[in-house]
XYZ file of C-alpha atoms in Angstrom:
552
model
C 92.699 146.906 135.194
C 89.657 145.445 136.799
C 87.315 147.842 133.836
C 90.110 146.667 131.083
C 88.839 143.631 131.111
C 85.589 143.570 131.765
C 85.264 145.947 128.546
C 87.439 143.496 126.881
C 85.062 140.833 128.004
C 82.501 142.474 127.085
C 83.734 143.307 123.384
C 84.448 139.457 123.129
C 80.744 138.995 123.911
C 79.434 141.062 121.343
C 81.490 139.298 118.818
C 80.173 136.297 119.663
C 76.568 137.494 119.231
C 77.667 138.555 116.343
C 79.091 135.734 114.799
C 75.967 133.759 115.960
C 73.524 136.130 114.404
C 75.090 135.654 111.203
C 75.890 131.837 111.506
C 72.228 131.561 112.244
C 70.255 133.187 109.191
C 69.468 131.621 105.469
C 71.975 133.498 103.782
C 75.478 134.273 103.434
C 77.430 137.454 104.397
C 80.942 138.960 104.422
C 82.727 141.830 105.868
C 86.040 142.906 103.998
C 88.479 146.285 105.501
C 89.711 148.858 102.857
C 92.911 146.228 101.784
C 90.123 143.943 100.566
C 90.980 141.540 103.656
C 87.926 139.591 105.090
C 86.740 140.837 109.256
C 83.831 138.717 109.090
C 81.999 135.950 107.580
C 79.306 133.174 108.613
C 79.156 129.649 107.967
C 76.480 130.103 105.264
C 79.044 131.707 103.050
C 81.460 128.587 102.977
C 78.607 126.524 102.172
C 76.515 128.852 99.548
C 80.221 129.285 97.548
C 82.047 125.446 98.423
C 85.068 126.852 100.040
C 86.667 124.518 102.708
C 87.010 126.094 105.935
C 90.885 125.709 105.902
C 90.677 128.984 103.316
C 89.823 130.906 106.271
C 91.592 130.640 109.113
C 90.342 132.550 111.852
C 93.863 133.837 112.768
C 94.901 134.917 109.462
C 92.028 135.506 107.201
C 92.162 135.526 103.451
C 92.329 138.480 100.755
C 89.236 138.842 98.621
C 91.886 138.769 95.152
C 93.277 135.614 96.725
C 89.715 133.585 96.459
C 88.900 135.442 93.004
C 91.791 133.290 91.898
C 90.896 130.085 93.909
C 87.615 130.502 92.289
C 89.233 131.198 88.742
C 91.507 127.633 89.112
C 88.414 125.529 89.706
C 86.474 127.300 86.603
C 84.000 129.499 88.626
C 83.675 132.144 86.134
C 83.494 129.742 83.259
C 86.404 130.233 80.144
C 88.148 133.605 80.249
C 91.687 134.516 80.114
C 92.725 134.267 84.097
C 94.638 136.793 84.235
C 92.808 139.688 82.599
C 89.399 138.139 84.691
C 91.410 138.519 87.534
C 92.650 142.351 87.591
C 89.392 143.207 86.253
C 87.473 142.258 89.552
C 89.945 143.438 91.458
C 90.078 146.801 90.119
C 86.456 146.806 90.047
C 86.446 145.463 94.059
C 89.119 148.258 94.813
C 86.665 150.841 93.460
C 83.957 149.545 96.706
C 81.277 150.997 94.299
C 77.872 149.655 95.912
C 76.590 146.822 93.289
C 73.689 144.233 93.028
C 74.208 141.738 90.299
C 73.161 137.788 89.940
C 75.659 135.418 89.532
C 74.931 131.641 88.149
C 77.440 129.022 89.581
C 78.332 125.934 87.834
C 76.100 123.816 89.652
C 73.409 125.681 88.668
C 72.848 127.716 91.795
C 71.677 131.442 91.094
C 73.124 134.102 93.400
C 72.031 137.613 94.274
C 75.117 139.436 95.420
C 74.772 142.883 97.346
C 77.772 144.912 98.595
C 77.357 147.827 100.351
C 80.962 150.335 101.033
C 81.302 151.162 105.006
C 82.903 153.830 106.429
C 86.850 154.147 106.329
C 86.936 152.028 103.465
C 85.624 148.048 102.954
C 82.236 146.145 102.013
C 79.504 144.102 103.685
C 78.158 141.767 100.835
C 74.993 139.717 101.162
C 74.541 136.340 99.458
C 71.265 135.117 98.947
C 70.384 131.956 96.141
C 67.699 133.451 94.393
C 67.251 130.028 92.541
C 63.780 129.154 93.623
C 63.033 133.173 92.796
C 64.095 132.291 89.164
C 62.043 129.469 88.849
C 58.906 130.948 89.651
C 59.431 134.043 87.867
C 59.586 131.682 84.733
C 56.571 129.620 86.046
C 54.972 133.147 86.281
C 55.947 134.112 82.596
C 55.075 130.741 81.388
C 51.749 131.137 82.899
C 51.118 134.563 81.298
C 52.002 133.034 77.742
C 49.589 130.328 78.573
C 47.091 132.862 80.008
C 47.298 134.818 76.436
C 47.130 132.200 74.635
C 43.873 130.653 76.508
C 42.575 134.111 75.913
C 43.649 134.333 72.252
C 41.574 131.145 71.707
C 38.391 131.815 73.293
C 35.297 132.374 70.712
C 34.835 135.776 73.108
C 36.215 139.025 73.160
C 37.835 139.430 76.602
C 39.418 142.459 78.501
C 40.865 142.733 81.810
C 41.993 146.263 83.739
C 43.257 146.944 86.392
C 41.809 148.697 89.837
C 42.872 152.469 88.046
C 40.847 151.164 84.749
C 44.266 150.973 82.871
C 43.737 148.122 80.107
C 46.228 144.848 81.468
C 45.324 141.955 78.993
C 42.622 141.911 76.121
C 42.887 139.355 72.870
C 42.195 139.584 69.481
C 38.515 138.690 69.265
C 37.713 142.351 71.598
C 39.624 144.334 68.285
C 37.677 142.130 65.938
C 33.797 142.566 67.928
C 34.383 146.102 68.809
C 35.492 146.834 64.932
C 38.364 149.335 66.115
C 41.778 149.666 64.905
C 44.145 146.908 66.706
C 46.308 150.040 67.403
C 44.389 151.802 69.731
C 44.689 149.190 72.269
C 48.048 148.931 74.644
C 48.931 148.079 77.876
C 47.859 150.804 79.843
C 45.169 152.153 77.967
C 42.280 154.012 79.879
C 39.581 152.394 79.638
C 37.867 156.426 79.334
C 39.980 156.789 76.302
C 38.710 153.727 74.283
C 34.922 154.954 75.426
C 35.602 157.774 73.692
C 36.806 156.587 70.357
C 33.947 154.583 70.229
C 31.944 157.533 70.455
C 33.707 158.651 67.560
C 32.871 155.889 65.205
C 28.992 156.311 66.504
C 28.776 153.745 68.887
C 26.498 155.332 71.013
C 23.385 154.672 72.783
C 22.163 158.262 72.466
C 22.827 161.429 70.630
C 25.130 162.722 73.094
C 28.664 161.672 72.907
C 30.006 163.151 75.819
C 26.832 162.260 78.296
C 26.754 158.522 76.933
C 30.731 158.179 78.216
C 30.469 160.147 80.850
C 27.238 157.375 81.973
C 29.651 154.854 81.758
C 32.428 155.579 83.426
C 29.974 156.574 86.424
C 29.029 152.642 86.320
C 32.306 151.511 85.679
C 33.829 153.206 87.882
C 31.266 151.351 91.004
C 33.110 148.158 90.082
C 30.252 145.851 90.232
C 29.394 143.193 88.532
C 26.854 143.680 85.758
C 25.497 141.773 82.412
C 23.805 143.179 79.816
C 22.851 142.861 75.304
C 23.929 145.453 73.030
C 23.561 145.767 69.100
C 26.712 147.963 67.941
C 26.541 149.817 64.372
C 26.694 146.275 62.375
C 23.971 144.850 63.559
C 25.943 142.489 66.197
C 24.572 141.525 69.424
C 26.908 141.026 72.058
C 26.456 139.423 75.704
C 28.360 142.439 77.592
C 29.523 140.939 81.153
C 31.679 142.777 83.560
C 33.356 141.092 87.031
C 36.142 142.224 89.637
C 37.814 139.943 91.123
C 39.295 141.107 94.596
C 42.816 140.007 96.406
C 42.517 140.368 100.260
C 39.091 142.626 99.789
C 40.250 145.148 97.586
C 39.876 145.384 93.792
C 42.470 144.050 92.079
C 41.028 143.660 88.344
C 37.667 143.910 86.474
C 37.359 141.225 83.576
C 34.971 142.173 80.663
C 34.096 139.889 78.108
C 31.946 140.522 74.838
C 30.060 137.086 72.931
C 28.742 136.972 70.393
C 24.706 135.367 71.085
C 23.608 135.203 67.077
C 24.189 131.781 67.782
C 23.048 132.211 72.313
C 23.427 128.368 73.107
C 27.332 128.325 71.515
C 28.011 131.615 73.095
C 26.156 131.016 76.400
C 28.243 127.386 76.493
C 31.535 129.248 75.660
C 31.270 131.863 78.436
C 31.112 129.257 80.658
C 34.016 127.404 80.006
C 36.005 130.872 79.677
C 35.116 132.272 82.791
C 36.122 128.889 84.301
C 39.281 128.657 83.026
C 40.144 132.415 83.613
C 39.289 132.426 86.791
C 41.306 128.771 87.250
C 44.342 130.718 85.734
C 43.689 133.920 88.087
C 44.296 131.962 90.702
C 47.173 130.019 89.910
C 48.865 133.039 89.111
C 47.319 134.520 92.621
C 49.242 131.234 94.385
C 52.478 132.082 91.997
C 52.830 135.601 93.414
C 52.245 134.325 96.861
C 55.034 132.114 96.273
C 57.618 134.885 95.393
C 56.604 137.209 97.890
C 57.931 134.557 100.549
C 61.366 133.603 98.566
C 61.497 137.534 98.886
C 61.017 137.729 102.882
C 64.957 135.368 102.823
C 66.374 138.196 100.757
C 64.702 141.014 103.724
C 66.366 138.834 106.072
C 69.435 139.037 104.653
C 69.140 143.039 104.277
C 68.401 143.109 107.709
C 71.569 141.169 109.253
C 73.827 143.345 106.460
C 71.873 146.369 108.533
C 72.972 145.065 112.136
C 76.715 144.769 111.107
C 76.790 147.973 109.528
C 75.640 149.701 112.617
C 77.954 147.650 115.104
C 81.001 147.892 112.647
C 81.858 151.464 114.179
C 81.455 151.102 117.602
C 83.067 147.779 118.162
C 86.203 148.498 115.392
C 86.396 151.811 117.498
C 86.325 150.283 121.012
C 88.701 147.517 119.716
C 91.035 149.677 118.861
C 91.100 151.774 121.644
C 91.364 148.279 124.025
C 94.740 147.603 121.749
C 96.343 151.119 122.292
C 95.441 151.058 125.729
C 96.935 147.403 126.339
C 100.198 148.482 124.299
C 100.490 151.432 126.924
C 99.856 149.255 129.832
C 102.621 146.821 128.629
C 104.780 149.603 128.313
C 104.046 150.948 131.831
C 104.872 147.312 133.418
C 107.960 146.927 131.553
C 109.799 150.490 132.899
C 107.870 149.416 136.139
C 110.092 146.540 136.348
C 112.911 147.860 135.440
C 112.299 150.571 138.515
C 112.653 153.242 135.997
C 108.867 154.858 136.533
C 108.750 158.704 136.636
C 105.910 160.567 137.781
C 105.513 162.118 134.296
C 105.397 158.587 132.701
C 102.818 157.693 135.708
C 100.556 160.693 134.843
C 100.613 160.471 130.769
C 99.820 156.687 131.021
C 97.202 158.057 133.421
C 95.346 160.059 131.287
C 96.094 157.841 128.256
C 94.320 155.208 129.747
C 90.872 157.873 131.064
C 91.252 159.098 127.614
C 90.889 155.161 126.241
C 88.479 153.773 128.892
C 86.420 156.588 128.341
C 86.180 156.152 124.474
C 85.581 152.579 124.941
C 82.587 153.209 127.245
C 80.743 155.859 124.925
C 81.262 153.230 121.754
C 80.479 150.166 123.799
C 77.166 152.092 125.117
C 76.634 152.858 121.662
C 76.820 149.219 120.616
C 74.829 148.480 123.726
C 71.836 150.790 122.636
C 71.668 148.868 119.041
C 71.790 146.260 120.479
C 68.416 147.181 122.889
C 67.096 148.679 120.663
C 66.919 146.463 118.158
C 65.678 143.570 120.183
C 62.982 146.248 120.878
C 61.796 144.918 117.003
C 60.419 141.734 119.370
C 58.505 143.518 121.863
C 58.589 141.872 125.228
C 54.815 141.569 125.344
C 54.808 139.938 128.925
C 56.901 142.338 130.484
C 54.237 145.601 129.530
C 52.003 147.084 132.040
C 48.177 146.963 131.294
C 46.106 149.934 133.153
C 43.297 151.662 132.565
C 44.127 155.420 131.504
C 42.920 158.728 129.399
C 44.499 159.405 126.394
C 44.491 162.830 126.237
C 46.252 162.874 129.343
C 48.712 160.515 128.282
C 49.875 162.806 125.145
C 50.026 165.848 127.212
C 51.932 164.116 129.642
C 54.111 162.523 126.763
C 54.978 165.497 124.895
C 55.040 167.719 128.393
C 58.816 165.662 128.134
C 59.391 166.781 124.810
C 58.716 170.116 124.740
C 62.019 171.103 125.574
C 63.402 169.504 122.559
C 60.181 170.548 120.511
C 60.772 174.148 121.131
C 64.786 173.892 120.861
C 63.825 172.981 117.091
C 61.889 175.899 116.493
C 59.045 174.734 115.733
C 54.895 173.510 117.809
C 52.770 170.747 118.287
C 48.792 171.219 119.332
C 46.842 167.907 121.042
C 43.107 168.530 120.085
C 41.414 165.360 121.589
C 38.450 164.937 123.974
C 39.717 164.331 127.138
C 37.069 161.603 128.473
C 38.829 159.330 126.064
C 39.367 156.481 128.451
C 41.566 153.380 127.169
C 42.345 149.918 128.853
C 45.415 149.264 127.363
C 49.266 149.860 127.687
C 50.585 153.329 129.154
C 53.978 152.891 128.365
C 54.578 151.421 124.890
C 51.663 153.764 123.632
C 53.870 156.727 125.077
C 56.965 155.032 123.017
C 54.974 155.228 120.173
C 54.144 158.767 120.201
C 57.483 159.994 121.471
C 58.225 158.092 118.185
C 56.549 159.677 116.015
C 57.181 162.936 117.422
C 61.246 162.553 117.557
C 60.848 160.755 113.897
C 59.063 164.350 112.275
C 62.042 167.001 114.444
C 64.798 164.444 112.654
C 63.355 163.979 108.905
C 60.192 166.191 108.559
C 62.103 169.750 108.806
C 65.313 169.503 107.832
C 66.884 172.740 107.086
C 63.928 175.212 108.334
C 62.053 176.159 111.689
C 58.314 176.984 112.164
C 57.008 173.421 111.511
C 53.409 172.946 112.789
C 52.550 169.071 114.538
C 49.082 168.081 116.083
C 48.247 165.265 117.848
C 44.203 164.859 117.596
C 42.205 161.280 117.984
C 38.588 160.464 117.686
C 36.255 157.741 118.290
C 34.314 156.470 115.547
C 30.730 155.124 115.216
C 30.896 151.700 116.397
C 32.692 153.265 119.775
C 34.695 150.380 120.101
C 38.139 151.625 118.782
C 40.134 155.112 118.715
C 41.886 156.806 115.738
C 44.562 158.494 117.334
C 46.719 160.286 114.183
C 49.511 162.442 114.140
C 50.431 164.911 111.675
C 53.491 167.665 110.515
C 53.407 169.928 107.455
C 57.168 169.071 106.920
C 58.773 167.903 103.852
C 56.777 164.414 103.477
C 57.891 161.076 102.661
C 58.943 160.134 98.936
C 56.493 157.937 97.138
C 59.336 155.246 96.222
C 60.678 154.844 100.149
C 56.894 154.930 101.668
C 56.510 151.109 101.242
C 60.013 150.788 103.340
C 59.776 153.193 106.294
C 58.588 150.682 108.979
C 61.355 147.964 108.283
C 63.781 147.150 110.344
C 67.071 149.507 109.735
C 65.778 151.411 107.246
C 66.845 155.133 107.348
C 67.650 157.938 105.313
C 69.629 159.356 107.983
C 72.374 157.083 108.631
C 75.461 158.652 110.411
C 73.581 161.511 110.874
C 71.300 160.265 113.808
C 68.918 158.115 112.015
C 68.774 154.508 113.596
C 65.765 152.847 110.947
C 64.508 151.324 114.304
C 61.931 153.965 115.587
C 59.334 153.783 112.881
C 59.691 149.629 112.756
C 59.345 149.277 116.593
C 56.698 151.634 116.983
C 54.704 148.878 113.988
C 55.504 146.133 116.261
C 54.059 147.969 119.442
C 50.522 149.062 117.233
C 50.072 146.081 115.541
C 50.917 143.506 118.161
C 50.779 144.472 121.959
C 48.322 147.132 121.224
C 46.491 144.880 118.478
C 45.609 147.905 116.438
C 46.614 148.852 112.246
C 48.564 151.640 111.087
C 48.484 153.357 108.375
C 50.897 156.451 106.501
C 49.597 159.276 104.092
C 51.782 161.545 102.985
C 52.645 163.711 99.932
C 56.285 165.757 98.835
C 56.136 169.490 100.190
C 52.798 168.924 101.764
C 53.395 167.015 105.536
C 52.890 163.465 106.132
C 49.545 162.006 108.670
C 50.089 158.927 110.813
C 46.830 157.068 111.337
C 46.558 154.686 114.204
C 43.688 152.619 114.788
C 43.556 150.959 118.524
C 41.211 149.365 120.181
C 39.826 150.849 123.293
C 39.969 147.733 125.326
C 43.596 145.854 124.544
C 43.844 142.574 123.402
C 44.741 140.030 126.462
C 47.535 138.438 126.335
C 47.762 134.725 126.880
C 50.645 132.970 129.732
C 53.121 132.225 126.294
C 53.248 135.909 125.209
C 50.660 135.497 122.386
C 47.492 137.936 122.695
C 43.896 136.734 122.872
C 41.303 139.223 121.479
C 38.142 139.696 123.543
C-alpha cells in the first residue's frame, strides 16, 4: 500500500511538471486520445485561440468537434455552410494524418499549426503565431523588389553570385555592356558557363579560348577583391570591379560590377554611390534574416516541448493505467475482506495482480524517470563536473574497454590510434559521456541491418599545440544530407520507438561546446561512413562561482 502511493504520488508529480513545462513556454499545445477528446493543454492555448477557461474543465474535458463548432458560431472560419465545414474537419481530424498548415484568425493573428499522430491513436498539435514571421518575410520580399529595382537603375552593369559562383541577382545594364543575349542569364547560372559563351562571341584576351577561361576561373575562384579596364569587341571600356562580402567570416557573395569610363568622372561618381547603396541594402537584408532566424528559435521551442510529451505520453498513460487496475483490485479485495468472505485463492490472485501492476508501474515510471534525466542532461550541470588532469588515450581505452562487450555483441570493431602522451586538463567524465556517445549513437543508426562495421577513434594535436582534434569515425550507412543540419537538437531521432531517444547527439553538443569549451563539427556522406570532429582545448576553460566558464 505504502509503494501504491508513493507511485501514485509520484505520477501526480510528473503531471505537474508537466503541466508547468507547457504552461511555461511561448506557444500553445494540445494533446487529444483516439475519440478526439483533449488529455492535455497549457494556458497558452486558451489565450493564442480566446477560449474561456470554463470550455475546459479539468474534470470533464472537451471534444475537439465540440470547439470546431464553438469556433464555427463565433465566425472563426469566416462564411461557409456550418454544417458541411464542420464534418469536413472532423473527418479530416478522425483521419490523425500528420499536417502543418497556417491559419489566419479574425483578428489578424497568423497561426502555424503542427499535429503530430501518437501511438494508440490521438494528436499532439503545436501552436505557434507566426505573425511577426509573416511580416518580415514581406519586409524581406519588399526589400528584394527594392534591391532590383536600385540595381535596375544604376548607370552600371552589376552581378552578384553566390559562394558556389551560381549567378543570384544581375540587372539589365550587365546584358546590355556584355552584348549577350538576355536569355543566357538565370538564377543559377555558373558563372564558368557565361565565361564560356563569351569566348564564343570572341571576347577573349588571347587566342586561346579554353586557356583564357580556364585563367579566370583560377582568379575567380580566390575570391578576392580585384579592379581592373577592359576594351570588349566594340570598342567599350569598362571599369571591371569584383568584391565578396563575408557573413560571420565566410564567403557569402561576390558582387561584380562593369561601368562604363568613356565618360571616367560620371562613371567613377556612379560607382560610388552604387557600391554605397548596395552594400547599405546588403546589410539591411543581413539584419532582416537575423530577424527571422530568432522568430524561428519560438517555433524550435515549441517542437521541442511537442518532443517531451510525446516521449512521456507512454510511460505515464501506461503507469496510470496500471495504478487504476490495481486500485480497482484493491477495492475489490477490501470489500470481500469486510464481508469476511476472503479465500486464499482470492488472497494469492490479488497477490500477484498487484506484483504484476507494481512491477509495470516501476519499469514505465523508471522510464519516465530516465527522460526526464536525461533530458535535463541538455543543461549540463557545469558546477557539479570534476576537473583533473588526465591522458586521453587512456581515457578512450578505458571508455570503450566498457563497451566492448556491446561492440563485439554487434558484430562489428573499433581501433584507438592516438599518441598516448596526450595529456589534457579538463573533464574525465563528461568527455567519457561524449565518446560513449558517439560510440552507442554509430551501433544504433550507422549499421543497421549488417555486421562487420569498422570504428576508430584517433586524435592529434595541431601546430599551435594548444588544442586536440579528437575525431571519431564508422564506415556505416552515413547521415542524409537533408537531416544533417538537425542531428544535434534536442529530441531529434530517426529511431523513435525503436531505441532512439534524440538526446545523445544534443547532450554530447552541450558537453563540447560548453563545459569542455571546444567546436564540433559532422562530415558525412550516404553509403560512405560519417567522421565526428571535435576540437578541445587542452587546458579547459575555468569555470566561474555562477556556473558560467572563464577562458584562460
Amino acid at each position: 500500500m505504502t509503494e501504491q502511493r508513493a507511485a501514485k504520488q509520484l505520477l501526480q508529480t510528473k503531471h505537474m511538471v508537466l503541466q508547468s513545462l507547457l504552461d511555461n513556454f511561448p506557444g500553445a499545445v494540445s494533446l487529444i486520445d483516439s475519440q478526439l477528446r483533449f488529455v492535455v493543454w497549457n494556458k497558452e492555448l486558451l489565450r493564442m485561440l480566446d477560449f474561456d477557461e470554463q470550455l475546459f474543465p479539468a474534470d470533464n474535458p472537451p471534444f475537439l468537434p465540440d470547439l470546431y463548432r464553438y469556433n464555427l458560431e463565433r465566425g472563426e472560419y469566416g462564411n461557409v455552410d456550418k454544417e458541411k465545414y464542420l464534418q469536413m474537419i472532423t473527418e479530416r481530424a478522425r483521419r490523425f494524418e500528420p499536417h502543418v498548415f497556417e491559419r489566419t484568425r479574425p483578428n489578424g493573428m497568423v497561426l502555424e499549426i503542427r499535429g503530430s499522430p501518437i501511438v494508440n491513436g490521438g494528436f499532439v498539435t503545436t501552436y505557434q503565431d507566426v505573425t511577426e514571421r509573416h511580416r518580415i518575410e514581406e519586409k524581406l520580399r519588399r526589400q528584394s523588389v527594392l534591391l532590383q529595382a536600385v540595381l535596375e537603375n544604376l548607370p552600371q552593369g552589376i552581378c552578384v553570385f553566390d559562394e558556389k559562383l551560381r549567378l543570384e541577382l544581375w540587372n539589365s545594364g550587365l546584358v546590355e555592356m556584355l552584348g549577350m543575349p538576355a536569355q543566357a542569364f538565370a538564377k543559377g547560372v555558373d558563372f564558368e558557363d557565361l565565361l564560356r559563351l563569351m569566348a564564343s562571341m570572341g571576347e577573349v584576351d588571347n587566342d586561346d579560348a579554353e586557356r583564357d577561361v580556364a585563367g579566370r576561373m583560377k582568379q575567380i575562384r580566390q575570391f578576392r577583391e580585384h579592379r581592373y579596364e577592359r576594351t570588349n569587341t566594340q570598342g567599350k571600356t569598362h571599369l571591371i570591379q569584383g568584391k565578396p562580402v563575408s557573413i560571420d567570416g565566410q564567403v557569402a557573395v561576390f558582387i561584380t560590377t562593369l561601368t562604363d569610363i568613356t565618360d571616367r568622372k560620371q562613371a567613377e561618381m556612379a560607382q560610388r554611390l552604387a557600391n554605397t547603396q548596395l552594400e547599405k541594402l546588403v546589410k539591411e537584408l543581413q539584419e532582416t534574416r537575423a530577424d527571422l532566424v530568432r522568430s524561428e528559435k519560438l517555433a524550435a521551442l515549441g517542437a521541442l516541448v511537442a518532443g517531451v510529451a510525446h516521449e512521456l505520453n507512454t510511460p505515464l498513460g501506461n503507469s496510470l493505467l496500471m495504478a487504476s487496475a490495481l486500485q480497482d483490485a484493491t477495492g475489490m479485495i477490501m470489500g470481500k475482506l469486510e464481508l469476511g468472505g476472503v479465500m486464499r485463492s482470492d488472497l494469492s490472485v490479488y497477490l500477484e495482480e498487484a506484483a504484476d501492476a507494481s512491477s509495470l508501474i516501476m519499469r514505465n515510471l523508471t522510464i519516465a524517470a530516465e527522460l526526464i534525466i536525461r533530458f535535463k542532461q541538455i543543461a549540463i550541470d557545469q558546477a557539479g563536473a570534476e576537473r583533473g588532469v588526465f591522458r586521453l588515450g587512456a581515457l578512450c581505452s578505458d571508455t570503450v574497454a566498457l563497451l566492448q562487450e556491446k561492440i563485439e555483441q554487434s558484430g562489428h570493431a573499433i581501433d584507438i590510434i592516438m599518441d598516448e602522451g596526450i595529456e589534457m586538463d579538463s573533464f574525465p567524465g563528461p568527455l567519457e559521456q561524449v565518446i560513449a556517445n558517439l560510440v552507442n549513437n554509430a551501433l544504433l543508426h550507422a549499421y543497421e541491418g549488417r555486421r562487420g562495421g569498422h570504428m576508430r577513434l584517433s586524435a592529434q594535436i595541431p601546430a599551435n599545440r594548444s588544442r586536440v582534434l579528437l575525431e571519431f569515425n564508422d564506415d556505416g550507412c552515413g547521415i542524409p544530407s537533408e537531416i544533417q543540419d538537425r542531428i544535434f537538437d534536442p529530441f531529434f531521432t530517426t529511431k523513435i520507438g525503436r531505441g532512439g531517444t534524440g538526446l545523445g547527439l544534443s547532450i554530447s553538443y552541450n558537453i563540447i561546446t560548453s563545459l569542455l569549451g571546444g567546436q564540433v563539427s559532422v562530415h558525412s556522406v550516404a553509403g560512405r561512413g560519417t567522421s565526428f570532429l571535435l576540437d578541445l582545448p587542452l587546458i579547459a576553460p575555468q569555470q566561474e562561482d555562477d556556473g558560467r566558464l572563464r577562458r584562460l
